[in-house]
Structures are given as C-alpha cells and as structure tokens.
Amino acid sequence: MMALKNRISLPSPLFGLFCSTPSPLTVELIAAAGYDFTIIDLEHTLISPDQLAVMLMAARASGISALVRVAAPYQALQALDNGAEGIVFARIRSPAQALDAVRSCHYAPLGLRGLNSTWHSAYGRDDLVETMHAMALETLVIAMIEDLEGLEHVDAIAGVDGIDALMEGAADLSQSLGLPWQTRHPRVRAGVSAIQSAAARNGKAFCCLPRAKEDFDCAVEQQVRLFILGDDRGITRRAMNSHLVQHKPSLR
C-alpha cells in the first residue's frame, strides 16, 4: 500500500475519519467502509499505549493508513515506532513549535528522532540505514491551526521544512474568536480560508473538515483533496438514532 504521504500529491481526493473509540474493531470498520485513512485521536480520549499499539496493528492488517493526533509531543515517537504513518499536531501556534514537531518525527539530519529497530525494519532484520531513508519519504507531519496566534503565524508555520500539510481546526478557532461552535460564522470561515491559502502558497497540502455538504462542494471546487469527514462516535450515534427512529413511532 502506498503511504498516505505519497498519495496526497495525487489528483484523487482522499477521505479520512477520526477514530476516538479505543478499539481495533473500529479501525477495521473504518477500513471496511472504504475510507482511505483514519486519525486515531489521543488528544480528546483516554486511548492507552497498549490500545494504540493494537489499533495500529489493525490498521496495517486492514490496509488503511493510520495517523495519530497526539496530546503531547513525546507521544509522536511512540506512535511512529509502533506503525503510525504520520502525526497530527494540535494547536501549532508558531514556526518554532512546527519545527519541534518535525524534529520529533524525523531522523537526522531533518530531525532528532531516536533510533530503534522497530517493526519498520522487521526488528533489525532489514538494513537499518535503508529503513531510515524509506521512513523519511513516508512519514507525514500535519500541523493543526486552531487559534488566533496560529493564524497570525500561519505562513511561517506552513513554510517550515518537513511540515507536509496544514489542517484547519474550525471548532477551537471559533472559540479563540469568541464565537464558540459557530464554525460556519464568516470570521471563522475567513480564518479557515487563510489556512488553506497559506498551505497553497507554501506548496503544502490542506486538510479540510467539511461540516455541511455545501462546505465539501466548495472545497472540491477549490481543488482540496484531503478531507476528514467527522469522527466515529458522531457517525455511530447518528446511525443508531436513525435506526431507532425507523422503528419507534414516537420519535418520528
């Protein structure tokens, strides 16, 4: 399977889903549904290291690319060593933070990631130097821009060597603007547009989280090719509710 980092430059759109449920079965279901990738979320969940390891194994077995959104920078090394294709860093506010993110994900000379003979080299069976070079070409680093400070430095963040994509965080951005949960407010939309433009100016991919069909259609017209279509919990709840409504007249 081609690494997600190499697929984001292709013309076909790619669709992902946040995975917030601490279960390898959920990862398998996301793969079976046909998504191109999943982002296992450590920021807003209590997914443990042991659970994460098994979820990443499930992703490999199911043939789906798995990224991990980390709650703290030290988690990047652990996630990558256990098979994550890339890391999503929340609340990147400055080029210095972006550079630290890159350094935590890559080996020298681009980064400071510690060496270890992990599953990538079949635990030392394969040439370790060749494995390092291969991983440099396949490790995806995504910076989320989620507040006013990040927005003020978005061009400098996008320009950091090793940042592959910017992801909008309209929910937290709305809060930063004093408009909590008004993710489609004109000021929030303007902020998201600024993130998209900065990515384009710096030759980086842009990851969009459309909240409505018209948002998705607009992004497609603007040639956005990387999408997160929500998370497993929300989709599961809506599907369960829809199923119940079909059978319980009082809810119709």
PDB file of C-alpha atoms in Angstrom:
ATOM      1  CA  MET A   1       0.000   0.000   0.000  1.00  0.00           C
ATOM      2  CA  MET A   2       1.333   3.422  -0.943  1.00  0.00           C
ATOM      3  CA  ALA A   3       1.970   5.634   2.064  1.00  0.00           C
ATOM      4  CA  LEU A   4      -0.537   8.432   2.613  1.00  0.00           C
ATOM      5  CA  LYS A   5       2.277  10.998   2.392  1.00  0.00           C
ATOM      6  CA  ASN A   6       2.888   9.930  -1.198  1.00  0.00           C
ATOM      7  CA  ARG A   7      -0.795   9.775  -2.084  1.00  0.00           C
ATOM      8  CA  ILE A   8      -1.656  13.326  -1.039  1.00  0.00           C
ATOM      9  CA  SER A   9       0.151  14.694  -4.085  1.00  0.00           C
ATOM     10  CA  LEU A  10      -2.015  12.642  -6.462  1.00  0.00           C
ATOM     11  CA  PRO A  11      -5.135  14.146  -8.082  1.00  0.00           C
ATOM     12  CA  SER A  12      -7.666  11.805  -6.466  1.00  0.00           C
ATOM     13  CA  PRO A  13      -9.342  13.032  -3.259  1.00  0.00           C
ATOM     14  CA  LEU A  14      -8.619  11.175  -0.027  1.00  0.00           C
ATOM     15  CA  PHE A  15     -11.140  10.692   2.758  1.00  0.00           C
ATOM     16  CA  GLY A  16     -10.444  10.045   6.412  1.00  0.00           C
ATOM     17  CA  LEU A  17     -12.240   9.716   9.707  1.00  0.00           C
ATOM     18  CA  PHE A  18     -11.186  10.434  13.272  1.00  0.00           C
ATOM     19  CA  CYS A  19     -11.164   7.295  15.404  1.00  0.00           C
ATOM     20  CA  SER A  20     -11.915   8.155  19.029  1.00  0.00           C
ATOM     21  CA  THR A  21     -13.118   4.751  20.209  1.00  0.00           C
ATOM     22  CA  PRO A  22     -10.340   2.699  21.828  1.00  0.00           C
ATOM     23  CA  SER A  23     -10.936  -0.425  19.775  1.00  0.00           C
ATOM     24  CA  PRO A  24      -9.126  -2.168  16.897  1.00  0.00           C
ATOM     25  CA  LEU A  25     -12.543  -3.262  15.658  1.00  0.00           C
ATOM     26  CA  THR A  26     -13.450   0.365  14.987  1.00  0.00           C
ATOM     27  CA  VAL A  27     -10.296   0.769  12.903  1.00  0.00           C
ATOM     28  CA  GLU A  28     -11.280  -2.326  10.918  1.00  0.00           C
ATOM     29  CA  LEU A  29     -14.797  -0.953  10.413  1.00  0.00           C
ATOM     30  CA  ILE A  30     -13.451   2.366   9.119  1.00  0.00           C
ATOM     31  CA  ALA A  31     -11.271   0.435   6.672  1.00  0.00           C
ATOM     32  CA  ALA A  32     -14.160  -1.824   5.645  1.00  0.00           C
ATOM     33  CA  ALA A  33     -16.333   1.242   4.996  1.00  0.00           C
ATOM     34  CA  GLY A  34     -13.823   2.352   2.366  1.00  0.00           C
ATOM     35  CA  TYR A  35     -12.038   5.298   3.966  1.00  0.00           C
ATOM     36  CA  ASP A  36      -8.508   5.996   2.796  1.00  0.00           C
ATOM     37  CA  PHE A  37      -7.128   6.797   6.230  1.00  0.00           C
ATOM     38  CA  THR A  38      -8.002   7.233   9.864  1.00  0.00           C
ATOM     39  CA  ILE A  39      -6.648   9.562  12.536  1.00  0.00           C
ATOM     40  CA  ILE A  40      -6.522   7.875  15.928  1.00  0.00           C
ATOM     41  CA  ASP A  41      -7.187  10.638  18.429  1.00  0.00           C
ATOM     42  CA  LEU A  42      -5.126  10.781  21.616  1.00  0.00           C
ATOM     43  CA  GLU A  43      -5.903  14.454  22.254  1.00  0.00           C
ATOM     44  CA  HIS A  44      -9.501  14.090  23.402  1.00  0.00           C
ATOM     45  CA  THR A  45      -9.558  10.450  24.502  1.00  0.00           C
ATOM     46  CA  LEU A  46      -8.025   8.111  27.065  1.00  0.00           C
ATOM     47  CA  ILE A  47      -6.695   5.632  24.496  1.00  0.00           C
ATOM     48  CA  SER A  48      -3.808   3.894  26.225  1.00  0.00           C
ATOM     49  CA  PRO A  49      -0.443   2.955  24.676  1.00  0.00           C
ATOM     50  CA  ASP A  50      -1.408  -0.736  24.639  1.00  0.00           C
ATOM     51  CA  GLN A  51      -4.716   0.044  22.933  1.00  0.00           C
ATOM     52  CA  LEU A  52      -2.979   2.288  20.414  1.00  0.00           C
ATOM     53  CA  ALA A  53      -0.477  -0.444  19.524  1.00  0.00           C
ATOM     54  CA  VAL A  54      -3.266  -2.913  18.744  1.00  0.00           C
ATOM     55  CA  MET A  55      -5.255  -0.303  16.800  1.00  0.00           C
ATOM     56  CA  LEU A  56      -2.203   0.399  14.638  1.00  0.00           C
ATOM     57  CA  MET A  57      -1.798  -3.341  14.028  1.00  0.00           C
ATOM     58  CA  ALA A  58      -5.452  -3.468  12.970  1.00  0.00           C
ATOM     59  CA  ALA A  59      -4.836  -0.628  10.525  1.00  0.00           C
ATOM     60  CA  ARG A  60      -1.919  -2.483   8.910  1.00  0.00           C
ATOM     61  CA  ALA A  61      -3.918  -5.702   8.727  1.00  0.00           C
ATOM     62  CA  SER A  62      -6.904  -3.865   7.210  1.00  0.00           C
ATOM     63  CA  GLY A  63      -4.855  -1.946   4.654  1.00  0.00           C
ATOM     64  CA  ILE A  64      -5.767   1.536   5.864  1.00  0.00           C
ATOM     65  CA  SER A  65      -3.320   4.348   6.562  1.00  0.00           C
ATOM     66  CA  ALA A  66      -3.340   5.371  10.216  1.00  0.00           C
ATOM     67  CA  LEU A  67      -2.213   8.718  11.578  1.00  0.00           C
ATOM     68  CA  VAL A  68      -2.218   9.659  15.255  1.00  0.00           C
ATOM     69  CA  ARG A  69      -3.236  13.012  16.722  1.00  0.00           C
ATOM     70  CA  VAL A  70      -1.075  13.389  19.799  1.00  0.00           C
ATOM     71  CA  ALA A  71      -1.871  15.125  23.070  1.00  0.00           C
ATOM     72  CA  ALA A  72       1.809  15.744  23.846  1.00  0.00           C
ATOM     73  CA  PRO A  73       4.919  15.801  21.623  1.00  0.00           C
ATOM     74  CA  TYR A  74       6.575  12.796  23.305  1.00  0.00           C
ATOM     75  CA  GLN A  75       3.757  10.575  22.018  1.00  0.00           C
ATOM     76  CA  ALA A  76       4.890  11.098  18.428  1.00  0.00           C
ATOM     77  CA  LEU A  77       7.932   8.842  18.751  1.00  0.00           C
ATOM     78  CA  GLN A  78       5.945   6.050  20.390  1.00  0.00           C
ATOM     79  CA  ALA A  79       3.184   6.215  17.780  1.00  0.00           C
ATOM     80  CA  LEU A  80       5.595   6.233  14.843  1.00  0.00           C
ATOM     81  CA  ASP A  81       7.712   3.401  16.250  1.00  0.00           C
ATOM     82  CA  ASN A  82       4.540   1.338  16.548  1.00  0.00           C
ATOM     83  CA  GLY A  83       3.401   1.881  12.983  1.00  0.00           C
ATOM     84  CA  ALA A  84       1.639   5.228  12.600  1.00  0.00           C
ATOM     85  CA  GLU A  85       2.208   6.659   9.116  1.00  0.00           C
ATOM     86  CA  GLY A  86       2.227  10.173  10.460  1.00  0.00           C
ATOM     87  CA  ILE A  87       1.401  12.530  13.273  1.00  0.00           C
ATOM     88  CA  VAL A  88      -1.171  15.302  13.590  1.00  0.00           C
ATOM     89  CA  PHE A  89      -0.056  18.028  15.997  1.00  0.00           C
ATOM     90  CA  ALA A  90      -2.872  20.042  17.572  1.00  0.00           C
ATOM     91  CA  ARG A  91      -2.670  23.769  18.325  1.00  0.00           C
ATOM     92  CA  ILE A  92       0.501  24.657  16.462  1.00  0.00           C
ATOM     93  CA  ARG A  93       0.956  28.368  17.139  1.00  0.00           C
ATOM     94  CA  SER A  94       4.442  29.246  15.888  1.00  0.00           C
ATOM     95  CA  PRO A  95       7.130  28.163  13.440  1.00  0.00           C
ATOM     96  CA  ALA A  96       9.225  27.103  16.448  1.00  0.00           C
ATOM     97  CA  GLN A  97       6.504  24.678  17.522  1.00  0.00           C
ATOM     98  CA  ALA A  98       6.199  23.429  13.952  1.00  0.00           C
ATOM     99  CA  LEU A  99       9.936  22.831  13.800  1.00  0.00           C
ATOM    100  CA  ASP A 100       9.817  20.904  17.078  1.00  0.00           C
ATOM    101  CA  ALA A 101       7.029  18.772  15.618  1.00  0.00           C
ATOM    102  CA  VAL A 102       9.105  17.940  12.557  1.00  0.00           C
ATOM    103  CA  ARG A 103      12.158  17.138  14.670  1.00  0.00           C
ATOM    104  CA  SER A 104      10.180  14.734  16.832  1.00  0.00           C
ATOM    105  CA  CYS A 105       9.016  12.782  13.766  1.00  0.00           C
ATOM    106  CA  HIS A 106      12.146  12.576  11.622  1.00  0.00           C
ATOM    107  CA  TYR A 107      15.620  11.164  11.996  1.00  0.00           C
ATOM    108  CA  ALA A 108      18.727  13.271  11.417  1.00  0.00           C
ATOM    109  CA  PRO A 109      19.509  15.425   9.560  1.00  0.00           C
ATOM    110  CA  LEU A 110      15.922  16.744   9.400  1.00  0.00           C
ATOM    111  CA  GLY A 111      15.014  15.748  12.932  1.00  0.00           C
ATOM    112  CA  LEU A 112      16.050  14.435  16.312  1.00  0.00           C
ATOM    113  CA  ARG A 113      14.003  11.230  16.469  1.00  0.00           C
ATOM    114  CA  GLY A 114      15.723   8.476  18.420  1.00  0.00           C
ATOM    115  CA  LEU A 115      16.899   5.356  16.621  1.00  0.00           C
ATOM    116  CA  ASN A 116      15.302   1.984  17.284  1.00  0.00           C
ATOM    117  CA  SER A 117      14.940  -1.229  15.298  1.00  0.00           C
ATOM    118  CA  THR A 118      11.141  -1.330  15.223  1.00  0.00           C
ATOM    119  CA  TRP A 119       8.722  -3.262  13.042  1.00  0.00           C
ATOM    120  CA  HIS A 120       9.635  -0.995  10.092  1.00  0.00           C
ATOM    121  CA  SER A 121      12.913  -2.936   9.761  1.00  0.00           C
ATOM    122  CA  ALA A 122      11.355  -6.232  10.878  1.00  0.00           C
ATOM    123  CA  TYR A 123      13.048  -5.612  14.229  1.00  0.00           C
ATOM    124  CA  GLY A 124      16.515  -5.355  12.775  1.00  0.00           C
ATOM    125  CA  ARG A 125      16.253  -7.959  10.031  1.00  0.00           C
ATOM    126  CA  ASP A 126      16.332  -5.326   7.277  1.00  0.00           C
ATOM    127  CA  ASP A 127      19.054  -2.769   6.652  1.00  0.00           C
ATOM    128  CA  LEU A 128      18.574  -0.075   9.291  1.00  0.00           C
ATOM    129  CA  VAL A 129      20.004   2.807   7.252  1.00  0.00           C
ATOM    130  CA  GLU A 130      17.828   1.947   4.249  1.00  0.00           C
ATOM    131  CA  THR A 131      14.847   1.777   6.590  1.00  0.00           C
ATOM    132  CA  MET A 132      15.635   5.273   7.875  1.00  0.00           C
ATOM    133  CA  HIS A 133      15.698   6.655   4.342  1.00  0.00           C
ATOM    134  CA  ALA A 134      12.430   4.911   3.451  1.00  0.00           C
ATOM    135  CA  MET A 135      10.689   6.274   6.536  1.00  0.00           C
ATOM    136  CA  ALA A 136      11.823   9.807   5.740  1.00  0.00           C
ATOM    137  CA  LEU A 137       9.861   9.532   2.495  1.00  0.00           C
ATOM    138  CA  GLU A 138       6.757   8.106   4.142  1.00  0.00           C
ATOM    139  CA  THR A 139       6.354   9.921   7.484  1.00  0.00           C
ATOM    140  CA  LEU A 140       3.600  12.534   7.291  1.00  0.00           C
ATOM    141  CA  VAL A 141       3.637  15.580   9.579  1.00  0.00           C
ATOM    142  CA  ILE A 142       0.464  17.674   9.834  1.00  0.00           C
ATOM    143  CA  ALA A 143       0.093  20.925  11.777  1.00  0.00           C
ATOM    144  CA  MET A 144      -3.350  21.935  13.008  1.00  0.00           C
ATOM    145  CA  ILE A 145      -4.050  25.670  13.122  1.00  0.00           C
ATOM    146  CA  GLU A 146      -6.705  26.236  15.764  1.00  0.00           C
ATOM    147  CA  ASP A 147      -6.430  29.711  17.268  1.00  0.00           C
ATOM    148  CA  LEU A 148      -5.648  33.353  16.576  1.00  0.00           C
ATOM    149  CA  GLU A 149      -1.966  33.006  17.430  1.00  0.00           C
ATOM    150  CA  GLY A 150      -1.559  30.159  14.983  1.00  0.00           C
ATOM    151  CA  LEU A 151      -3.468  32.127  12.378  1.00  0.00           C
ATOM    152  CA  GLU A 152      -1.121  35.089  12.793  1.00  0.00           C
ATOM    153  CA  HIS A 153       1.889  32.857  12.077  1.00  0.00           C
ATOM    154  CA  VAL A 154       0.272  30.509   9.574  1.00  0.00           C
ATOM    155  CA  ASP A 155       2.531  31.417   6.641  1.00  0.00           C
ATOM    156  CA  ALA A 156       5.678  30.901   8.692  1.00  0.00           C
ATOM    157  CA  ILE A 157       4.318  27.601  10.024  1.00  0.00           C
ATOM    158  CA  ALA A 158       3.479  26.391   6.530  1.00  0.00           C
ATOM    159  CA  GLY A 159       6.963  27.334   5.384  1.00  0.00           C
ATOM    160  CA  VAL A 160       8.734  25.058   7.876  1.00  0.00           C
ATOM    161  CA  ASP A 161      10.624  22.305   6.073  1.00  0.00           C
ATOM    162  CA  GLY A 162       9.095  18.966   6.998  1.00  0.00           C
ATOM    163  CA  ILE A 163       5.557  20.200   7.581  1.00  0.00           C
ATOM    164  CA  ASP A 164       3.630  18.330   4.894  1.00  0.00           C
ATOM    165  CA  ALA A 165       0.123  19.664   5.436  1.00  0.00           C
ATOM    166  CA  LEU A 166      -1.984  22.120   7.388  1.00  0.00           C
ATOM    167  CA  MET A 167      -5.279  21.067   8.926  1.00  0.00           C
ATOM    168  CA  GLU A 168      -7.955  23.528   9.924  1.00  0.00           C
ATOM    169  CA  GLY A 169      -9.428  23.377  13.405  1.00  0.00           C
ATOM    170  CA  ALA A 170     -12.529  25.499  12.986  1.00  0.00           C
ATOM    171  CA  ALA A 171     -14.098  24.474  16.300  1.00  0.00           C
ATOM    172  CA  ASP A 172     -11.263  25.704  18.501  1.00  0.00           C
ATOM    173  CA  LEU A 173     -10.688  28.619  16.148  1.00  0.00           C
ATOM    174  CA  SER A 174     -14.295  29.691  16.694  1.00  0.00           C
ATOM    175  CA  GLN A 175     -13.671  29.665  20.442  1.00  0.00           C
ATOM    176  CA  SER A 176     -10.497  31.706  20.005  1.00  0.00           C
ATOM    177  CA  LEU A 177     -12.531  34.268  18.076  1.00  0.00           C
ATOM    178  CA  GLY A 178     -15.160  34.468  20.824  1.00  0.00           C
ATOM    179  CA  LEU A 179     -17.648  32.536  18.698  1.00  0.00           C
ATOM    180  CA  PRO A 180     -17.693  29.050  20.276  1.00  0.00           C
ATOM    181  CA  TRP A 181     -19.088  26.334  17.995  1.00  0.00           C
ATOM    182  CA  GLN A 182     -20.055  28.852  15.311  1.00  0.00           C
ATOM    183  CA  THR A 183     -17.832  27.028  12.844  1.00  0.00           C
ATOM    184  CA  ARG A 184     -19.610  28.495   9.823  1.00  0.00           C
ATOM    185  CA  HIS A 185     -19.516  32.105  11.015  1.00  0.00           C
ATOM    186  CA  PRO A 186     -17.957  34.401   8.365  1.00  0.00           C
ATOM    187  CA  ARG A 187     -14.979  35.233  10.608  1.00  0.00           C
ATOM    188  CA  VAL A 188     -14.269  31.562  11.237  1.00  0.00           C
ATOM    189  CA  ARG A 189     -14.627  30.787   7.549  1.00  0.00           C
ATOM    190  CA  ALA A 190     -12.208  33.590   6.757  1.00  0.00           C
ATOM    191  CA  GLY A 191      -9.713  32.037   9.156  1.00  0.00           C
ATOM    192  CA  VAL A 192     -10.067  28.624   7.542  1.00  0.00           C
ATOM    193  CA  SER A 193      -9.612  30.231   4.133  1.00  0.00           C
ATOM    194  CA  ALA A 194      -6.409  31.892   5.370  1.00  0.00           C
ATOM    195  CA  ILE A 195      -5.065  28.499   6.467  1.00  0.00           C
ATOM    196  CA  GLN A 196      -5.897  26.994   3.085  1.00  0.00           C
ATOM    197  CA  SER A 197      -4.239  29.885   1.251  1.00  0.00           C
ATOM    198  CA  ALA A 198      -1.076  29.647   3.368  1.00  0.00           C
ATOM    199  CA  ALA A 199      -0.806  25.950   2.594  1.00  0.00           C
ATOM    200  CA  ALA A 200      -1.160  26.621  -1.128  1.00  0.00           C
ATOM    201  CA  ARG A 201       1.413  29.439  -1.112  1.00  0.00           C
ATOM    202  CA  ASN A 202       3.953  27.165   0.538  1.00  0.00           C
ATOM    203  CA  GLY A 203       3.286  24.098  -1.568  1.00  0.00           C
ATOM    204  CA  LYS A 204       1.722  22.143   1.278  1.00  0.00           C
ATOM    205  CA  ALA A 205      -1.442  20.067   1.341  1.00  0.00           C
ATOM    206  CA  PHE A 206      -4.551  21.357   3.094  1.00  0.00           C
ATOM    207  CA  CYS A 207      -6.852  19.089   5.090  1.00  0.00           C
ATOM    208  CA  CYS A 208     -10.458  20.215   5.314  1.00  0.00           C
ATOM    209  CA  LEU A 209     -13.139  19.179   7.822  1.00  0.00           C
ATOM    210  CA  PRO A 210     -16.385  19.998   5.985  1.00  0.00           C
ATOM    211  CA  ARG A 211     -19.351  20.493   8.306  1.00  0.00           C
ATOM    212  CA  ALA A 212     -22.025  20.501   5.602  1.00  0.00           C
ATOM    213  CA  LYS A 213     -22.441  19.321   2.026  1.00  0.00           C
ATOM    214  CA  GLU A 214     -22.014  22.832   0.673  1.00  0.00           C
ATOM    215  CA  ASP A 215     -18.690  23.134   2.533  1.00  0.00           C
ATOM    216  CA  PHE A 216     -17.498  19.945   0.867  1.00  0.00           C
ATOM    217  CA  ASP A 217     -18.676  21.063  -2.580  1.00  0.00           C
ATOM    218  CA  CYS A 218     -16.906  24.402  -2.174  1.00  0.00           C
ATOM    219  CA  ALA A 219     -13.675  22.690  -1.097  1.00  0.00           C
ATOM    220  CA  VAL A 220     -13.805  20.366  -4.108  1.00  0.00           C
ATOM    221  CA  GLU A 221     -14.229  23.369  -6.411  1.00  0.00           C
ATOM    222  CA  GLN A 222     -11.109  24.847  -4.793  1.00  0.00           C
ATOM    223  CA  GLN A 223      -9.248  21.602  -5.561  1.00  0.00           C
ATOM    224  CA  VAL A 224      -8.893  20.484  -1.948  1.00  0.00           C
ATOM    225  CA  ARG A 225      -8.089  16.779  -1.975  1.00  0.00           C
ATOM    226  CA  LEU A 226      -7.686  15.827   1.687  1.00  0.00           C
ATOM    227  CA  PHE A 227     -10.803  15.515   3.833  1.00  0.00           C
ATOM    228  CA  ILE A 228     -11.735  14.449   7.356  1.00  0.00           C
ATOM    229  CA  LEU A 229     -15.428  13.561   7.398  1.00  0.00           C
ATOM    230  CA  GLY A 230     -16.077  13.603  11.142  1.00  0.00           C
ATOM    231  CA  ASP A 231     -15.416  11.006  13.812  1.00  0.00           C
ATOM    232  CA  ASP A 232     -16.588   7.507  14.573  1.00  0.00           C
ATOM    233  CA  ARG A 233     -18.553   8.466  17.690  1.00  0.00           C
ATOM    234  CA  GLY A 234     -20.748  11.053  15.992  1.00  0.00           C
ATOM    235  CA  ILE A 235     -21.390   8.866  12.960  1.00  0.00           C
ATOM    236  CA  THR A 236     -22.227   5.884  15.176  1.00  0.00           C
ATOM    237  CA  ARG A 237     -24.641   7.898  17.321  1.00  0.00           C
ATOM    238  CA  ARG A 238     -26.433   9.312  14.278  1.00  0.00           C
ATOM    239  CA  ALA A 239     -26.700   5.884  12.670  1.00  0.00           C
ATOM    240  CA  MET A 240     -28.081   4.369  15.876  1.00  0.00           C
ATOM    241  CA  ASN A 241     -30.577   7.196  16.271  1.00  0.00           C
ATOM    242  CA  SER A 242     -31.705   6.904  12.654  1.00  0.00           C
ATOM    243  CA  HIS A 243     -32.182   3.167  13.090  1.00  0.00           C
ATOM    244  CA  LEU A 244     -34.227   3.692  16.262  1.00  0.00           C
ATOM    245  CA  VAL A 245     -36.403   6.375  14.677  1.00  0.00           C
ATOM    246  CA  GLN A 246     -37.362   3.946  11.915  1.00  0.00           C
ATOM    247  CA  HIS A 247     -38.808   1.568  14.495  1.00  0.00           C
ATOM    248  CA  LYS A 248     -40.071   3.869  17.261  1.00  0.00           C
ATOM    249  CA  PRO A 249     -43.019   5.967  16.024  1.00  0.00           C
ATOM    250  CA  SER A 250     -42.898   8.420  18.933  1.00  0.00           C
ATOM    251  CA  LEU A 251     -39.528   9.715  17.691  1.00  0.00           C
ATOM    252  CA  ARG A 252     -40.687  10.464  14.151  1.00  0.00           C
TER     253      ARG A 252
END
